Amino acid sequence: MKKLFLFIGVLSMSFLNAQDFTEALRYSQQNIMGTARFRAMSGAFGTLGGDLSALQINPAGSAIFRDSHASITLSSTRIENEATYFNDFSNSNTSNLNLNQIGAVFVHDYYSNNTKGINKFSLGLAYDQTADNVDELFAFGRSTNSIDSFFLSEAQGIPLDLITPRVNEPINDLYAFLGETEGYGTQQAFLGHESLLIEANDLDNPNNTSYFSNIASGNFDQEYFYESTGLNGKFTLNGGAQINQNYYVGFNLNSHFISHDKITEFSERNSNTGSVINEVLFINRLSTIGAGFSAQIGGIVKVSKILRMGGSYETPTWYFIEEETTQRLRTNGTSNIRVDINPRVINLFPEYRLRTPANATSSIAFLFGQKGLISIDYSYKDYGTIRLDSDEGVDFSTVNNEINNNLQGASTIRIGTEWRNKNWSLRGGAFYEESPYKDDIFLGDKTGFSLGGGYSFEKFRLDVAYDYSEQQREQDFFPGSSFTNFTVVNSYRDNLTFTLAMNF
């Protein structure tokens, strides 16, 4: 049996060529998946409480519970991506099943008869999924731009001698060495040169620093495949209190995690006159794990029997993130050229810190006794405050400047309603999320609606919800590179959610 050796290289320089601010934005966007009741009302729970997922919007919501309460939630998600690349159209579908939420609130209300002072204490423990990283996308079309520009731009200025293997030097050794000493960009130059995709202008000069492409200009049939897996979530310790009957306060201590794996495969074919290379397949894998911390405070006030108002604030989340990549490049061409560069090296990037934006929410709700309610939430996040930094000698000034230049503050509005008839409840909602980009051509506004119902029996309640959202984006094939091709994607998501809740 052949042995497969996997080398590990630690990239200490040029990290920013592998990391662009779109990944930082991805990890800064939280969408509480939540219970079926929460989702059926589009998450408009800032002043309502009485639901485990409501704690993630306003921590004071735990003190609304009259009895101790627990719930568990499962959700089925379907994602449809329609990709347009030049004049060609493709459609991709994927689905998955997740444990969205589980938790409990313990209520201590021995002081409920007091008209002044503290009437009730609550303590909550909860897990909530904050992002579903499962996604799949396929795009194809004919372009006049070749992927050769990606490798050419990385190679220019790099000495030929640096990216040329010595006699009997394994390819994986040099690839790992370049990652450890020179960085990601030099590795790409090495891949392009070793695969014959690019060539030095002066092959006999080890100090040569200029290169040309072995792909002639013309038309290129291209395909792009993207697949990602994983999820983000947070564990919450909550405390709340009811004061003077009409006031509720609370806090959350949140422990966050990130788990995200993605693979991209880009292929290109041409029959252009003068091309030495006619086929290219470039495969990249990225794995990301992260852990972070945030805190929340909130308050709710009963203005009258009908009117409630509330507000909450969540601090930035401070993440520590680790990433690793693997790469493979294959080329075919004239004169029986067939090159497969598969270093089998895991590139470990230096750990870095990510600070996501703070989030402020204000809420209002109208309650009509036991018959029903209408709730409205407004939230604001300034995505321009996202920051990356490191103690490993990595300079993130370029990425942070791109964040300042491209991202902005964004508002979210959520509206939900619930109406009851004996043991039955009917719910509905809608939401609007503003694009975090100053130019929303890169990522459009997100809109959606929801509906659902529930049935209560004895101490139990069974809820079901359906929610739908849509958003348009431009997906770059290789963000931040000289190869600027992208596909326009219309993304549609729908979810079917089930929750079993219990009072005790």
Short mmCIF file of C-alpha atoms in Angstrom, two decimals:
data_model
loop_
_atom_site.label_atom_id
_atom_site.label_comp_id
_atom_site.label_asym_id
_atom_site.label_seq_id
_atom_site.Cartn_x
_atom_site.Cartn_y
_atom_site.Cartn_z
CA MET A 1 0.00 0.00 0.00
CA LYS A 2 1.29 3.43 -0.90
CA LYS A 3 1.89 5.73 2.01
CA LEU A 4 0.48 9.24 1.85
CA PHE A 5 2.58 11.85 3.62
CA LEU A 6 0.90 15.09 4.64
CA PHE A 7 3.21 17.98 5.46
CA ILE A 8 2.23 20.96 7.57
CA GLY A 9 3.58 24.42 6.91
CA VAL A 10 3.00 27.54 8.99
CA LEU A 11 2.51 30.64 6.86
CA SER A 12 4.09 33.62 8.51
CA MET A 13 3.92 36.24 5.76
CA SER A 14 1.57 37.47 3.02
CA PHE A 15 -1.37 36.13 4.99
CA LEU A 16 -3.64 38.83 3.63
CA ASN A 17 -3.48 37.39 0.15
CA ALA A 18 -5.37 34.37 1.46
CA GLN A 19 -7.73 36.28 3.75
CA ASP A 20 -10.07 39.05 2.59
CA PHE A 21 -12.59 41.04 4.55
CA THR A 22 -15.59 39.10 3.22
CA GLU A 23 -14.77 36.25 5.62
CA ALA A 24 -14.62 38.73 8.53
CA LEU A 25 -18.04 40.03 7.45
CA ARG A 26 -19.42 36.48 7.33
CA TYR A 27 -18.49 35.85 10.96
CA SER A 28 -19.89 39.22 12.04
CA GLN A 29 -23.42 38.43 10.86
CA GLN A 30 -25.51 36.59 13.44
CA ASN A 31 -28.99 35.30 12.68
CA ILE A 32 -30.54 33.57 15.67
CA MET A 33 -32.18 30.50 14.19
CA GLY A 34 -34.30 30.03 17.29
CA THR A 35 -37.49 28.31 18.37
CA ALA A 36 -40.46 27.80 16.06
CA ARG A 37 -42.43 30.52 17.87
CA PHE A 38 -39.50 32.91 17.53
CA ARG A 39 -39.06 32.18 13.81
CA ALA A 40 -42.79 32.30 13.06
CA MET A 41 -42.77 35.92 14.25
CA SER A 42 -39.55 36.75 12.34
CA GLY A 43 -37.63 37.18 15.58
CA ALA A 44 -39.54 40.28 16.74
CA PHE A 45 -39.18 39.46 20.43
CA GLY A 46 -37.32 42.42 21.92
CA THR A 47 -40.05 43.25 24.47
CA LEU A 48 -41.96 39.97 24.65
CA GLY A 49 -39.78 37.44 26.44
CA GLY A 50 -41.48 34.19 27.40
CA ASP A 51 -39.40 32.28 24.83
CA LEU A 52 -35.90 30.82 25.09
CA SER A 53 -34.70 32.46 21.86
CA ALA A 54 -36.08 35.83 22.95
CA LEU A 55 -33.22 35.91 25.49
CA GLN A 56 -30.78 36.32 22.58
CA ILE A 57 -32.47 39.57 21.57
CA ASN A 58 -33.14 41.01 25.04
CA PRO A 59 -31.77 39.26 28.16
CA ALA A 60 -34.53 40.79 30.28
CA GLY A 61 -36.98 38.45 28.53
CA SER A 62 -36.13 35.62 30.94
CA ALA A 63 -37.85 37.46 33.78
CA ILE A 64 -41.13 37.51 31.79
CA PHE A 65 -41.55 33.76 32.33
CA ARG A 66 -44.08 32.92 35.04
CA ASP A 67 -42.80 29.35 35.46
CA SER A 68 -39.57 27.55 34.81
CA HIS A 69 -39.41 26.61 31.13
CA ALA A 70 -37.42 24.41 28.73
CA SER A 71 -37.49 23.85 24.97
CA ILE A 72 -35.73 21.96 22.19
CA THR A 73 -35.86 22.81 18.47
CA LEU A 74 -35.12 21.06 15.19
CA SER A 75 -35.07 22.79 11.82
CA SER A 76 -34.85 21.66 8.21
CA THR A 77 -33.25 24.16 5.83
CA ARG A 78 -33.31 24.27 2.02
CA ILE A 79 -31.09 26.64 0.04
CA GLU A 80 -31.52 27.40 -3.64
CA ASN A 81 -28.84 29.40 -5.47
CA GLU A 82 -29.44 30.75 -8.97
CA ALA A 83 -26.10 31.78 -10.52
CA THR A 84 -25.69 33.93 -13.62
CA TYR A 85 -22.23 34.03 -15.20
CA PHE A 86 -22.13 36.14 -18.36
CA ASN A 87 -25.01 34.69 -20.44
CA ASP A 88 -25.27 31.32 -18.72
CA PHE A 89 -27.56 30.32 -15.88
CA SER A 90 -27.33 27.47 -13.36
CA ASN A 91 -29.31 26.32 -10.34
CA SER A 92 -28.05 24.55 -7.20
CA ASN A 93 -30.01 23.12 -4.27
CA THR A 94 -28.92 21.80 -0.89
CA SER A 95 -30.62 20.98 2.39
CA ASN A 96 -29.76 19.92 5.92
CA LEU A 97 -31.22 19.25 9.36
CA ASN A 98 -29.95 20.92 12.54
CA LEU A 99 -30.54 21.15 16.26
CA ASN A 100 -31.31 24.86 16.33
CA GLN A 101 -31.82 25.47 20.00
CA ILE A 102 -31.98 23.87 23.41
CA GLY A 103 -32.19 25.50 26.81
CA ALA A 104 -34.01 26.16 30.04
CA VAL A 105 -34.94 29.06 32.32
CA PHE A 106 -35.38 28.58 36.06
CA VAL A 107 -37.71 31.06 37.73
CA HIS A 108 -37.66 31.98 41.42
CA ASP A 109 -40.76 34.08 42.15
CA TYR A 110 -41.28 33.90 45.92
CA TYR A 111 -41.39 37.70 45.97
CA SER A 112 -44.10 38.08 43.32
CA ASN A 113 -46.58 39.51 45.85
CA ASN A 114 -44.31 42.45 46.57
CA THR A 115 -45.38 45.64 44.86
CA LYS A 116 -41.95 47.18 45.25
CA GLY A 117 -38.43 45.88 45.02
CA ILE A 118 -37.44 42.65 43.36
CA ASN A 119 -40.41 40.43 42.52
CA LYS A 120 -38.73 37.63 40.61
CA PHE A 121 -35.32 36.15 39.71
CA SER A 122 -34.56 34.05 36.65
CA LEU A 123 -31.54 32.06 35.54
CA GLY A 124 -31.20 30.74 32.00
CA LEU A 125 -28.88 28.34 30.17
CA ALA A 126 -29.22 28.07 26.40
CA TYR A 127 -27.61 27.04 23.15
CA ASP A 128 -28.63 28.78 19.92
CA GLN A 129 -27.37 28.30 16.39
CA THR A 130 -26.40 31.68 14.91
CA ALA A 131 -25.44 30.70 11.35
CA ASP A 132 -25.86 27.76 9.00
CA ASN A 133 -22.71 27.46 6.89
CA VAL A 134 -24.07 24.71 4.62
CA ASP A 135 -24.21 26.04 1.07
CA GLU A 136 -23.57 24.95 -2.51
CA LEU A 137 -23.11 26.89 -5.73
CA PHE A 138 -22.30 26.04 -9.35
CA ALA A 139 -21.68 28.55 -12.13
CA PHE A 140 -20.49 28.20 -15.71
CA GLY A 141 -19.98 30.48 -18.67
CA ARG A 142 -17.64 31.83 -21.36
CA SER A 143 -15.25 34.65 -20.47
CA THR A 144 -12.48 36.57 -22.19
CA ASN A 145 -10.49 36.68 -18.92
CA SER A 146 -8.27 33.75 -17.96
CA ILE A 147 -7.25 32.56 -14.51
CA ASP A 148 -3.64 33.08 -15.67
CA SER A 149 -3.92 36.66 -14.34
CA PHE A 150 -4.22 35.28 -10.80
CA PHE A 151 -0.85 33.50 -10.99
CA LEU A 152 0.89 36.18 -13.07
CA SER A 153 0.13 38.95 -10.59
CA GLU A 154 1.48 36.87 -7.70
CA ALA A 155 4.66 35.90 -9.60
CA GLN A 156 5.80 39.29 -10.87
CA GLY A 157 8.79 40.48 -8.85
CA ILE A 158 9.64 37.06 -7.38
CA PRO A 159 13.08 35.64 -8.34
CA LEU A 160 12.91 32.55 -10.52
CA ASP A 161 15.48 30.80 -8.35
CA LEU A 162 13.17 31.06 -5.33
CA ILE A 163 10.30 29.12 -6.96
CA THR A 164 12.44 26.53 -8.80
CA PRO A 165 12.98 23.17 -7.05
CA ARG A 166 16.56 22.09 -6.53
CA VAL A 167 17.75 18.77 -7.96
CA ASN A 168 15.83 15.94 -6.26
CA GLU A 169 13.92 18.41 -4.08
CA PRO A 170 10.31 17.21 -3.57
CA ILE A 171 7.62 19.64 -4.65
CA ASN A 172 5.89 19.46 -1.28
CA ASP A 173 9.11 20.43 0.51
CA LEU A 174 9.52 23.60 -1.53
CA TYR A 175 5.82 24.48 -1.31
CA ALA A 176 5.95 24.13 2.50
CA PHE A 177 9.21 26.07 2.71
CA LEU A 178 7.78 28.97 0.69
CA GLY A 179 4.76 29.09 2.97
CA GLU A 180 6.89 29.16 6.09
CA THR A 181 9.35 31.78 4.84
CA GLU A 182 7.73 33.82 2.05
CA GLY A 183 3.99 33.33 2.37
CA TYR A 184 0.85 32.56 0.46
CA GLY A 185 1.54 34.75 -2.59
CA THR A 186 4.88 33.12 -3.33
CA GLN A 187 3.24 29.71 -3.07
CA GLN A 188 0.80 30.73 -5.82
CA ALA A 189 3.67 31.87 -8.01
CA PHE A 190 5.32 28.49 -7.46
CA LEU A 191 2.13 26.59 -8.38
CA GLY A 192 1.68 28.62 -11.57
CA HIS A 193 5.30 28.19 -12.68
CA GLU A 194 5.64 24.53 -11.77
CA SER A 195 2.41 23.66 -13.61
CA LEU A 196 3.71 25.47 -16.74
CA LEU A 197 0.76 27.85 -16.62
CA ILE A 198 3.22 30.76 -16.45
CA GLU A 199 6.85 30.97 -17.58
CA ALA A 200 9.85 33.16 -16.83
CA ASN A 201 10.91 35.66 -19.48
CA ASP A 202 14.53 34.55 -19.01
CA LEU A 203 14.74 30.89 -17.99
CA ASP A 204 18.53 31.00 -17.83
CA ASN A 205 18.61 33.83 -15.31
CA PRO A 206 17.95 32.72 -11.71
CA ASN A 207 17.37 36.38 -10.80
CA ASN A 208 14.58 36.75 -13.37
CA THR A 209 11.54 38.49 -11.81
CA SER A 210 9.17 38.85 -14.81
CA TYR A 211 6.83 36.21 -16.22
CA PHE A 212 4.41 35.61 -19.09
CA SER A 213 1.41 33.32 -19.55
CA ASN A 214 1.38 30.09 -21.54
CA ILE A 215 -2.33 30.70 -22.16
CA ALA A 216 -3.11 32.76 -25.27
CA SER A 217 -5.86 35.36 -25.23
CA GLY A 218 -9.29 34.50 -26.57
CA ASN A 219 -12.38 32.83 -25.12
CA PHE A 220 -12.41 30.59 -22.04
CA ASP A 221 -15.09 28.14 -20.97
CA GLN A 222 -15.11 28.25 -17.19
CA GLU A 223 -16.83 26.42 -14.35
CA TYR A 224 -16.90 27.30 -10.66
CA PHE A 225 -18.07 25.01 -7.87
CA TYR A 226 -18.41 26.13 -4.25
CA GLU A 227 -19.43 23.97 -1.30
CA SER A 228 -19.36 24.78 2.40
CA THR A 229 -20.32 23.00 5.61
CA GLY A 230 -20.43 23.78 9.32
CA LEU A 231 -22.33 26.07 11.64
CA ASN A 232 -21.83 28.90 14.14
CA GLY A 233 -23.47 29.05 17.52
CA LYS A 234 -23.32 30.37 21.03
CA PHE A 235 -23.87 29.18 24.59
CA THR A 236 -25.53 31.65 26.92
CA LEU A 237 -25.66 32.13 30.66
CA ASN A 238 -28.56 34.45 31.43
CA GLY A 239 -29.74 36.26 34.53
CA GLY A 240 -32.87 38.37 34.88
CA ALA A 241 -35.09 40.08 37.42
CA GLN A 242 -38.52 41.68 37.68
CA ILE A 243 -38.54 44.93 39.68
CA ASN A 244 -41.53 46.89 40.98
CA GLN A 245 -43.86 44.67 38.94
CA ASN A 246 -43.41 46.68 35.72
CA TYR A 247 -39.66 46.66 35.10
CA TYR A 248 -37.47 43.82 33.82
CA VAL A 249 -33.69 43.74 33.53
CA GLY A 250 -31.27 41.06 32.41
CA PHE A 251 -27.80 40.17 31.23
CA ASN A 252 -26.19 37.50 29.04
CA LEU A 253 -22.67 36.10 29.01
CA ASN A 254 -22.15 34.47 25.62
CA SER A 255 -19.54 31.96 24.48
CA HIS A 256 -19.40 31.79 20.67
CA PHE A 257 -17.92 29.25 18.27
CA ILE A 258 -17.26 29.09 14.53
CA SER A 259 -16.95 25.94 12.42
CA HIS A 260 -16.67 26.54 8.68
CA ASP A 261 -15.19 24.39 5.91
CA LYS A 262 -15.36 25.26 2.23
CA ILE A 263 -14.00 23.92 -1.03
CA THR A 264 -13.83 25.72 -4.38
CA GLU A 265 -13.04 24.11 -7.72
CA PHE A 266 -12.36 26.36 -10.71
CA SER A 267 -11.86 24.83 -14.15
CA GLU A 268 -11.04 26.50 -17.45
CA ARG A 269 -10.75 25.24 -21.03
CA ASN A 270 -9.64 26.97 -24.20
CA SER A 271 -8.75 26.16 -27.81
CA ASN A 272 -7.06 29.47 -28.50
CA THR A 273 -4.34 29.58 -31.12
CA GLY A 274 -0.92 29.77 -29.48
CA SER A 275 -2.00 28.36 -26.10
CA VAL A 276 0.48 25.91 -24.58
CA ILE A 277 -1.96 25.22 -21.73
CA ASN A 278 -5.56 24.40 -22.73
CA GLU A 279 -7.05 23.12 -19.45
CA VAL A 280 -6.73 24.27 -15.85
CA LEU A 281 -8.25 22.88 -12.64
CA PHE A 282 -7.55 24.81 -9.43
CA ILE A 283 -8.84 23.37 -6.12
CA ASN A 284 -8.74 25.20 -2.79
CA ARG A 285 -9.92 24.09 0.64
CA LEU A 286 -10.28 26.38 3.65
CA SER A 287 -11.10 25.27 7.20
CA THR A 288 -11.89 27.80 9.92
CA ILE A 289 -12.46 27.35 13.62
CA GLY A 290 -12.97 30.13 16.13
CA ALA A 291 -14.01 30.88 19.68
CA GLY A 292 -15.24 34.16 21.07
CA PHE A 293 -17.00 36.02 23.87
CA SER A 294 -19.64 38.74 24.12
CA ALA A 295 -22.02 40.17 26.70
CA GLN A 296 -25.51 41.63 26.57
CA ILE A 297 -27.67 43.82 28.79
CA GLY A 298 -31.32 44.69 28.36
CA GLY A 299 -34.44 46.10 29.90
CA ILE A 300 -38.21 45.96 29.38
CA VAL A 301 -40.86 48.26 30.83
CA LYS A 302 -44.63 47.79 31.01
CA VAL A 303 -45.83 51.26 30.09
CA SER A 304 -49.47 50.18 30.35
CA LYS A 305 -51.56 47.05 30.01
CA ILE A 306 -51.34 47.39 26.24
CA LEU A 307 -47.91 48.89 25.67
CA ARG A 308 -44.42 47.50 26.37
CA MET A 309 -41.09 49.02 25.41
CA GLY A 310 -37.59 47.61 25.59
CA GLY A 311 -33.98 48.04 24.63
CA SER A 312 -30.84 45.91 24.61
CA TYR A 313 -27.18 46.16 23.75
CA GLU A 314 -24.74 43.43 22.76
CA THR A 315 -21.04 44.17 22.94
CA PRO A 316 -18.72 43.31 20.08
CA THR A 317 -17.74 39.67 19.94
CA TRP A 318 -14.02 39.12 20.35
CA TYR A 319 -12.97 36.02 18.41
CA PHE A 320 -9.74 34.09 18.22
CA ILE A 321 -9.66 32.43 14.80
CA GLU A 322 -7.45 29.75 13.25
CA GLU A 323 -7.46 28.82 9.57
CA GLU A 324 -5.80 26.24 7.37
CA THR A 325 -5.79 25.59 3.63
CA THR A 326 -4.80 22.96 1.09
CA GLN A 327 -4.37 23.48 -2.66
CA ARG A 328 -4.08 21.51 -5.89
CA LEU A 329 -3.43 22.68 -9.46
CA ARG A 330 -3.71 20.58 -12.62
CA THR A 331 -2.96 21.65 -16.18
CA ASN A 332 -3.19 19.95 -19.61
CA GLY A 333 -1.86 21.28 -22.88
CA THR A 334 -0.11 20.71 -26.15
CA SER A 335 2.74 18.23 -26.65
CA ASN A 336 1.06 15.89 -24.13
CA ILE A 337 1.57 18.32 -21.25
CA ARG A 338 -0.11 16.92 -18.13
CA VAL A 339 0.96 18.38 -14.80
CA ASP A 340 -0.66 17.69 -11.44
CA ILE A 341 0.73 19.76 -8.55
CA ASN A 342 -0.69 18.30 -5.35
CA PRO A 343 1.68 19.25 -2.50
CA ARG A 344 -0.44 17.55 0.20
CA VAL A 345 0.65 20.33 2.55
CA ILE A 346 -1.65 21.89 5.14
CA ASN A 347 -0.98 25.62 5.39
CA LEU A 348 -1.58 26.78 8.96
CA PHE A 349 -2.14 30.53 9.17
CA PRO A 350 -1.21 32.46 12.30
CA GLU A 351 -4.04 32.83 14.81
CA TYR A 352 -5.68 36.23 14.57
CA ARG A 353 -8.30 38.22 16.46
CA LEU A 354 -11.58 39.41 15.00
CA ARG A 355 -13.74 42.06 16.63
CA THR A 356 -17.29 42.09 15.29
CA PRO A 357 -19.67 45.08 15.57
CA ALA A 358 -21.76 45.86 18.62
CA ASN A 359 -25.52 45.54 18.18
CA ALA A 360 -28.23 47.82 19.64
CA THR A 361 -31.93 46.95 19.57
CA SER A 362 -35.02 48.94 20.51
CA SER A 363 -38.45 47.34 20.65
CA ILE A 364 -42.12 48.07 21.13
CA ALA A 365 -45.07 45.72 21.52
CA PHE A 366 -48.85 46.07 21.74
CA LEU A 367 -50.61 43.37 23.80
CA PHE A 368 -54.34 42.77 23.61
CA GLY A 369 -54.89 40.71 26.72
CA GLN A 370 -54.82 36.97 26.05
CA LYS A 371 -56.08 37.44 22.48
CA GLY A 372 -52.95 38.55 20.69
CA LEU A 373 -50.05 40.92 20.21
CA ILE A 374 -48.04 42.91 17.66
CA SER A 375 -44.28 43.37 18.15
CA ILE A 376 -41.72 45.51 16.33
CA ASP A 377 -37.92 45.43 16.70
CA TYR A 378 -35.30 47.75 15.25
CA SER A 379 -31.59 46.85 15.38
CA TYR A 380 -28.45 48.62 14.22
CA LYS A 381 -24.92 47.36 13.56
CA ASP A 382 -22.00 49.37 12.22
CA TYR A 383 -20.05 46.86 10.11
CA GLY A 384 -17.42 49.49 9.43
CA THR A 385 -16.13 48.88 12.96
CA ILE A 386 -15.02 45.29 12.21
CA ARG A 387 -11.34 44.95 13.03
CA LEU A 388 -8.69 42.26 12.63
CA ASP A 389 -5.38 42.16 14.48
CA SER A 390 -2.73 39.69 15.53
CA ASP A 391 0.14 39.12 17.95
CA GLU A 392 1.89 36.97 15.32
CA GLY A 393 3.40 39.82 13.32
CA VAL A 394 0.65 39.90 10.69
CA ASP A 395 -0.26 43.35 9.38
CA PHE A 396 -4.03 43.69 8.88
CA SER A 397 -3.98 47.38 7.96
CA THR A 398 -4.91 46.66 4.32
CA VAL A 399 -7.91 44.53 5.28
CA ASN A 400 -9.06 47.04 7.92
CA ASN A 401 -8.84 49.86 5.35
CA GLU A 402 -10.95 47.81 2.95
CA ILE A 403 -13.52 47.37 5.71
CA ASN A 404 -13.64 51.14 6.26
CA ASN A 405 -13.97 51.78 2.53
CA ASN A 406 -16.61 49.15 1.76
CA LEU A 407 -18.79 48.52 4.80
CA GLN A 408 -21.33 50.67 6.62
CA GLY A 409 -23.86 50.69 9.41
CA ALA A 410 -26.93 48.58 8.66
CA SER A 411 -30.45 48.51 10.09
CA THR A 412 -32.78 45.57 10.61
CA ILE A 413 -36.55 45.81 11.12
CA ARG A 414 -38.61 42.84 12.31
CA ILE A 415 -42.38 42.73 12.74
CA GLY A 416 -44.30 39.84 14.28
CA THR A 417 -47.78 39.05 15.47
CA GLU A 418 -49.50 36.26 17.41
CA TRP A 419 -53.19 35.54 17.96
CA ARG A 420 -54.66 32.93 20.29
CA ASN A 421 -57.88 30.96 20.42
CA LYS A 422 -58.09 28.65 23.43
CA ASN A 423 -55.15 26.24 23.08
CA TRP A 424 -54.26 27.29 19.54
CA SER A 425 -51.93 30.08 18.40
CA LEU A 426 -51.44 31.56 14.92
CA ARG A 427 -48.35 33.63 14.10
CA GLY A 428 -46.79 35.61 11.29
CA GLY A 429 -43.99 38.07 10.62
CA ALA A 430 -41.75 39.84 8.15
CA PHE A 431 -38.26 41.35 8.22
CA TYR A 432 -35.89 43.59 6.31
CA GLU A 433 -32.09 43.62 6.72
CA GLU A 434 -30.10 46.41 5.11
CA SER A 435 -26.95 45.52 3.21
CA PRO A 436 -23.72 46.02 5.20
CA TYR A 437 -22.03 47.26 2.00
CA LYS A 438 -21.95 50.90 0.99
CA ASP A 439 -22.54 49.65 -2.56
CA ASP A 440 -25.25 47.03 -2.30
CA ILE A 441 -24.37 45.58 -5.69
CA PHE A 442 -21.92 43.33 -3.78
CA LEU A 443 -24.56 42.14 -1.32
CA GLY A 444 -28.17 43.24 -1.53
CA ASP A 445 -30.73 43.85 1.16
CA LYS A 446 -32.25 40.73 2.70
CA THR A 447 -36.01 40.37 2.96
CA GLY A 448 -38.28 37.61 4.19
CA PHE A 449 -41.50 36.53 5.84
CA SER A 450 -42.66 33.85 8.26
CA LEU A 451 -45.74 32.10 9.54
CA GLY A 452 -46.58 29.34 11.99
CA GLY A 453 -48.74 28.02 14.75
CA GLY A 454 -48.76 26.22 18.05
CA TYR A 455 -50.88 24.06 20.31
CA SER A 456 -50.70 23.96 24.12
CA PHE A 457 -51.69 20.95 26.19
CA GLU A 458 -51.22 20.68 29.94
CA LYS A 459 -47.61 21.82 30.59
CA PHE A 460 -46.44 21.27 27.01
CA ARG A 461 -46.55 23.28 23.80
CA LEU A 462 -45.79 22.11 20.28
CA ASP A 463 -44.89 24.82 17.75
CA VAL A 464 -44.18 24.75 14.02
CA ALA A 465 -42.94 27.55 11.75
CA TYR A 466 -42.06 28.22 8.14
CA ASP A 467 -39.83 31.12 7.13
CA TYR A 468 -38.47 32.31 3.79
CA SER A 469 -35.78 34.81 2.81
CA GLU A 470 -34.02 35.99 -0.33
CA GLN A 471 -30.90 38.01 -1.10
CA GLN A 472 -28.73 38.80 -4.11
CA ARG A 473 -24.92 38.91 -4.08
CA GLU A 474 -21.85 39.01 -6.26
CA GLN A 475 -19.56 36.08 -5.49
CA ASP A 476 -15.94 36.63 -6.51
CA PHE A 477 -14.13 33.50 -7.58
CA PHE A 478 -10.85 34.66 -6.02
CA PRO A 479 -11.53 37.71 -3.81
CA GLY A 480 -8.79 40.32 -3.65
CA SER A 481 -6.86 38.93 -6.62
CA SER A 482 -6.13 40.21 -10.13
CA PHE A 483 -8.59 37.68 -11.53
CA THR A 484 -11.76 39.67 -10.89
CA ASN A 485 -14.42 37.43 -12.44
CA PHE A 486 -17.55 36.82 -10.37
CA THR A 487 -21.02 35.33 -10.62
CA VAL A 488 -24.28 37.03 -9.65
CA VAL A 489 -26.20 34.83 -7.22
CA ASN A 490 -29.83 35.00 -6.19
CA SER A 491 -30.13 33.01 -2.97
CA TYR A 492 -33.42 31.70 -1.58
CA ARG A 493 -33.73 30.02 1.81
CA ASP A 494 -36.69 28.40 3.47
CA ASN A 495 -36.87 26.66 6.82
CA LEU A 496 -39.33 24.36 8.53
CA THR A 497 -38.91 24.44 12.31
CA PHE A 498 -40.39 22.34 15.13
CA THR A 499 -40.18 23.08 18.86
CA LEU A 500 -41.29 21.15 21.90
CA ALA A 501 -41.57 23.38 24.98
CA MET A 502 -42.44 22.57 28.57
CA ASN A 503 -43.22 24.48 31.75
CA PHE A 504 -42.16 22.93 35.05
#
